[in-house]
């Protein structure tokens, strides 16, 4: 009863010639980012590549294979289904499921596919142990300790009892205890330091009770880049793998390059007379004759409609303004500066064309969100094209 994760079409570069729009992913860049991050870590610190949400839109399987070759040791996904997709693609590295698993069916799938679950509470640990008793097998597990995120996990003040409880339950092999920062990308480190302090207090308690410590981890991309004091036994890195910085103050730490670009084709070029309005709701009206181009990409592909009249697109290495409401499948550009533009030419919506770059952060800033959401927003309708 395992459903397969809907995966976007995967195309070769030549097949992309016939596409209206696509996501282009440079695997060499992705591998370079992995190596840069590894270089930042002590030899004993392992790299857990976070490839939830289909590898932040990059394609989880291709990202996993590339990251493994470049030195990733572990993978983290959000759901058991995402883990199953990796196993079915032949990935054998350990996979941690970060999200909560509660149903009996899902526990069975986790066992069957050799995934490693997160346990958030003693009650959940008990359910797992009972189920494993019935199945007649053991399972490696990871405990989530809540130090201030107030999402999944057991409070750090009860971490000792949680660990002791799990240790005495049959069929559970405690592999790691971890926590998650709420503000690691904030230039003000005070709350991150408080969470870290709480994590250290929990660890100190285990030590006082002579509990053999499991593996420990707390760092996401931002904490990994911020300071090696957060690295512990492994780091859980998502955004930085894909070449984006969680915050601009972390840019100087290591050189990273975005692996993803968004490209779409010009489908029509024409001149419209003065006083014409462009697109739904007439939110753009021209006061002179205007050379416009239609591009075959829209909000159903992941271009936020909120970028209407605000975004720019790269054409022949120069920025041109987008005009009128972004529609479901198409958007329009003012191409006055490129009078001989032809249908079939490729527009770069995110990425580099010549000397200029439009980063995902630019969309995030303009739509008042974060680059994580922009990356995860590219829909299945856009085929993924991989460059080596
Ligand atoms: C998503 C996630 C990460 C990765 O976060 P980035 O900021 O993308 O590096 C790490 N840990 C947990 C628990 C997560 O949910």
Short mmCIF file of C-alpha atoms in Angstrom, two decimals, residues 22-264:
data_model
loop_
_atom_site.label_atom_id
_atom_site.label_comp_id
_atom_site.label_asym_id
_atom_site.label_seq_id
_atom_site.Cartn_x
_atom_site.Cartn_y
_atom_site.Cartn_z
CA UNK A 22 12.27 23.62 -16.87
CA UNK A 23 14.43 23.44 -13.76
CA UNK A 24 18.11 23.05 -14.60
CA UNK A 25 20.30 21.48 -11.94
CA UNK A 26 24.07 21.47 -12.13
CA UNK A 27 25.28 18.31 -10.37
CA UNK A 28 28.92 19.42 -10.44
CA UNK A 29 27.97 22.53 -8.49
CA UNK A 30 25.98 20.42 -6.05
CA UNK A 31 28.99 18.14 -5.52
CA UNK A 32 31.29 21.16 -5.05
CA UNK A 33 28.96 22.50 -2.35
CA UNK A 34 29.02 19.15 -0.54
CA UNK A 35 32.84 19.16 -0.61
CA UNK A 36 32.99 22.73 0.67
CA UNK A 37 30.77 21.81 3.60
CA UNK A 38 32.75 18.63 4.34
CA UNK A 39 35.95 20.66 4.40
CA UNK A 40 34.46 22.81 7.16
CA UNK A 41 33.85 19.78 9.41
CA UNK A 42 36.22 17.92 11.68
CA UNK A 43 37.12 14.49 10.28
CA UNK A 44 34.94 12.75 12.90
CA UNK A 45 31.87 14.89 12.14
CA UNK A 46 29.57 13.28 9.59
CA UNK A 47 27.47 15.09 7.02
CA UNK A 48 23.75 14.35 6.94
CA UNK A 49 22.39 15.71 3.67
CA UNK A 50 18.83 16.95 4.19
CA UNK A 51 16.92 16.09 1.02
CA UNK A 52 13.32 16.41 2.17
CA UNK A 53 10.71 17.94 -0.16
CA UNK A 54 12.27 16.23 -3.17
CA UNK A 55 15.69 17.62 -2.36
CA UNK A 56 14.38 21.20 -1.95
CA UNK A 57 13.03 20.90 -5.49
CA UNK A 58 16.30 19.60 -6.98
CA UNK A 59 15.14 15.97 -7.16
CA UNK A 60 15.87 13.84 -4.10
CA UNK A 61 17.31 10.83 -5.91
CA UNK A 62 19.77 12.72 -8.12
CA UNK A 63 20.74 14.93 -5.18
CA UNK A 64 21.31 11.88 -2.98
CA UNK A 65 23.47 10.09 -5.55
CA UNK A 66 25.54 13.21 -6.17
CA UNK A 67 25.93 14.02 -2.46
CA UNK A 68 26.99 10.45 -1.67
CA UNK A 69 29.75 10.55 -4.26
CA UNK A 70 30.93 13.89 -2.91
CA UNK A 71 31.13 12.62 0.66
CA UNK A 72 27.74 12.78 2.39
CA UNK A 73 27.36 10.08 5.06
CA UNK A 74 23.67 10.20 5.98
CA UNK A 75 20.39 11.41 4.54
CA UNK A 76 17.46 13.08 6.25
CA UNK A 77 13.94 13.19 4.84
CA UNK A 78 10.68 14.51 6.25
CA UNK A 79 8.41 11.52 5.60
CA UNK A 80 8.75 7.76 5.37
CA UNK A 81 7.50 7.98 1.78
CA UNK A 82 10.46 10.20 0.89
CA UNK A 83 12.76 7.60 2.44
CA UNK A 84 11.10 4.79 0.48
CA UNK A 85 11.66 6.71 -2.75
CA UNK A 86 15.41 6.80 -2.00
CA UNK A 87 15.54 3.11 -1.11
CA UNK A 88 13.66 2.18 -4.29
CA UNK A 89 16.26 4.15 -6.25
CA UNK A 90 18.98 1.99 -4.70
CA UNK A 91 20.33 4.41 -2.06
CA UNK A 92 21.83 2.35 0.76
CA UNK A 93 23.16 5.01 3.15
CA UNK A 94 21.37 5.45 6.49
CA UNK A 95 18.21 7.56 6.24
CA UNK A 96 16.72 9.47 9.17
CA UNK A 97 13.03 10.37 8.95
CA UNK A 98 12.64 13.75 10.68
CA UNK A 99 8.84 13.82 10.77
CA UNK A 100 6.57 12.04 13.20
CA UNK A 101 5.51 8.48 12.47
CA UNK A 102 2.43 7.21 14.23
CA UNK A 103 0.45 4.68 12.21
CA UNK A 104 1.10 0.96 12.38
CA UNK A 105 1.32 0.76 8.59
CA UNK A 106 4.01 3.40 8.56
CA UNK A 107 6.06 1.70 11.28
CA UNK A 108 5.98 -1.48 9.20
CA UNK A 109 7.11 0.44 6.11
CA UNK A 110 9.97 2.01 8.10
CA UNK A 111 11.13 -1.47 9.12
CA UNK A 112 10.67 -2.94 5.65
CA UNK A 113 12.68 -0.16 3.98
CA UNK A 114 15.36 0.06 6.64
CA UNK A 115 14.62 3.68 7.57
CA UNK A 116 15.48 5.22 10.93
CA UNK A 117 12.62 7.05 12.66
CA UNK A 118 12.59 10.04 14.97
CA UNK A 119 10.86 9.37 18.29
CA UNK A 120 9.31 12.45 19.85
CA UNK A 121 7.84 11.15 23.08
CA UNK A 122 7.91 8.18 25.48
CA UNK A 123 4.38 7.23 24.38
CA UNK A 124 5.51 6.99 20.78
CA UNK A 125 8.56 4.97 21.83
CA UNK A 126 6.25 2.51 23.58
CA UNK A 127 4.09 2.09 20.47
CA UNK A 128 7.21 1.45 18.39
CA UNK A 129 8.58 -1.08 20.88
CA UNK A 130 5.25 -2.98 21.03
CA UNK A 131 4.94 -3.04 17.25
CA UNK A 132 8.53 -4.25 16.84
CA UNK A 133 7.79 -6.99 19.39
CA UNK A 134 4.96 -8.21 17.15
CA UNK A 135 7.14 -7.95 14.05
CA UNK A 136 9.99 -9.70 15.81
CA UNK A 137 12.74 -7.24 14.92
CA UNK A 138 14.83 -4.35 16.24
CA UNK A 139 15.07 -0.81 14.89
CA UNK A 140 17.63 2.00 15.18
CA UNK A 141 15.91 5.14 16.52
CA UNK A 142 16.69 8.82 17.10
CA UNK A 143 15.25 10.99 19.87
CA UNK A 144 14.18 14.55 19.29
CA UNK A 145 14.86 16.84 22.27
CA UNK A 146 12.96 20.14 22.25
CA UNK A 147 15.27 22.92 23.45
CA UNK A 148 13.09 25.83 22.34
CA UNK A 149 11.76 25.20 18.85
CA UNK A 150 8.45 23.91 20.30
CA UNK A 151 7.87 21.69 17.32
CA UNK A 152 8.46 17.92 17.65
CA UNK A 153 10.29 16.45 20.60
CA UNK A 154 10.35 15.99 24.35
CA UNK A 155 11.36 18.98 26.48
CA UNK A 156 15.07 19.16 27.38
CA UNK A 157 14.04 19.18 31.06
CA UNK A 158 12.66 15.65 30.58
CA UNK A 159 15.39 14.41 28.25
CA UNK A 160 17.04 12.26 30.93
CA UNK A 161 13.85 10.30 31.66
CA UNK A 162 13.13 10.01 27.94
CA UNK A 163 16.53 8.48 27.22
CA UNK A 164 16.33 6.16 30.24
CA UNK A 165 12.85 5.04 29.20
CA UNK A 166 13.87 4.30 25.61
CA UNK A 167 17.03 2.50 26.75
CA UNK A 168 15.04 -0.04 28.80
CA UNK A 169 12.45 -0.73 26.06
CA UNK A 170 13.08 -3.85 23.99
CA UNK A 171 13.71 -3.67 20.23
CA UNK A 172 14.83 -0.02 20.14
CA UNK A 173 18.48 0.73 19.43
CA UNK A 174 19.18 4.31 20.42
CA UNK A 175 21.43 5.81 17.73
CA UNK A 176 21.22 9.54 18.35
CA UNK A 177 19.65 12.39 20.27
CA UNK A 178 19.12 15.61 18.45
CA UNK A 179 17.63 19.07 18.71
CA UNK A 180 16.78 21.83 16.25
CA UNK A 181 17.45 25.57 16.35
CA UNK A 182 14.71 28.16 15.88
CA UNK A 183 16.93 31.15 15.08
CA UNK A 184 20.24 29.83 13.74
CA UNK A 185 20.05 32.19 10.75
CA UNK A 186 19.51 35.27 12.94
CA UNK A 187 22.61 37.47 13.25
CA UNK A 188 21.68 37.82 16.95
CA UNK A 189 22.94 34.53 18.43
CA UNK A 190 21.34 34.80 21.88
CA UNK A 191 18.43 32.39 21.48
CA UNK A 192 20.59 29.88 19.60
CA UNK A 193 23.07 30.01 22.47
CA UNK A 194 20.27 29.46 24.99
CA UNK A 195 19.05 26.41 23.06
CA UNK A 196 22.61 25.12 22.86
CA UNK A 197 23.01 25.59 26.61
CA UNK A 198 19.86 23.54 27.22
CA UNK A 199 21.14 20.80 24.91
CA UNK A 200 24.43 20.72 26.82
CA UNK A 201 22.55 20.52 30.15
CA UNK A 202 20.63 17.47 28.92
CA UNK A 203 23.88 15.84 27.83
CA UNK A 204 25.52 16.61 31.17
CA UNK A 205 22.64 14.89 32.96
CA UNK A 206 23.07 11.73 30.92
CA UNK A 207 26.75 11.78 31.75
CA UNK A 208 26.03 12.17 35.49
CA UNK A 209 23.87 9.08 35.25
CA UNK A 210 26.63 7.24 33.40
CA UNK A 211 24.48 6.71 30.34
CA UNK A 212 26.56 5.85 27.33
CA UNK A 213 25.99 8.89 25.09
CA UNK A 214 24.40 8.25 21.70
CA UNK A 215 25.39 10.31 18.68
CA UNK A 216 24.46 13.98 19.12
CA UNK A 217 23.44 16.59 16.57
CA UNK A 218 21.87 20.03 16.55
CA UNK A 219 23.18 22.02 13.57
CA UNK A 220 21.23 22.95 10.43
CA UNK A 221 22.97 24.84 7.61
CA UNK A 222 23.10 28.14 9.49
CA UNK A 223 24.53 26.66 12.70
CA UNK A 224 26.99 24.56 10.68
CA UNK A 225 28.30 27.69 8.97
CA UNK A 226 28.24 29.77 12.16
CA UNK A 227 30.61 27.82 14.43
CA UNK A 228 32.18 24.39 14.82
CA UNK A 229 30.97 24.27 18.44
CA UNK A 230 27.60 23.21 16.99
CA UNK A 231 28.93 20.37 14.87
CA UNK A 232 28.94 17.40 17.34
CA UNK A 233 28.79 13.94 15.70
CA UNK A 234 26.96 15.05 12.61
CA UNK A 235 25.44 18.12 11.00
CA UNK A 236 22.08 18.19 9.22
CA UNK A 237 22.60 20.41 6.21
CA UNK A 238 19.87 21.31 3.73
CA UNK A 239 19.92 24.77 2.17
CA UNK A 240 23.72 25.09 1.95
CA UNK A 241 23.98 21.86 -0.07
CA UNK A 242 21.99 23.54 -2.78
CA UNK A 243 24.36 26.49 -2.71
CA UNK A 244 22.26 29.07 -0.86
CA UNK A 245 23.19 30.89 2.32
CA UNK A 246 20.64 30.96 5.16
CA UNK A 247 21.55 34.59 5.82
CA UNK A 248 23.84 37.06 4.09
CA UNK A 249 26.13 37.46 7.15
CA UNK A 250 27.19 33.81 6.59
CA UNK A 251 28.37 34.41 3.02
CA UNK A 252 32.04 34.78 3.86
CA UNK A 253 32.26 31.38 5.62
CA UNK A 254 32.68 29.12 2.59
CA UNK A 255 32.13 29.60 -1.14
CA UNK A 256 28.83 28.06 -2.22
CA UNK A 257 27.10 28.28 -5.59
CA UNK A 258 23.41 27.76 -6.35
CA UNK A 259 22.87 24.50 -8.23
CA UNK A 260 19.43 25.34 -9.58
CA UNK A 261 18.28 27.60 -12.39
CA UNK A 262 14.80 28.26 -13.72
CA UNK A 263 14.50 28.66 -17.47
CA UNK A 264 11.60 29.21 -19.81
#
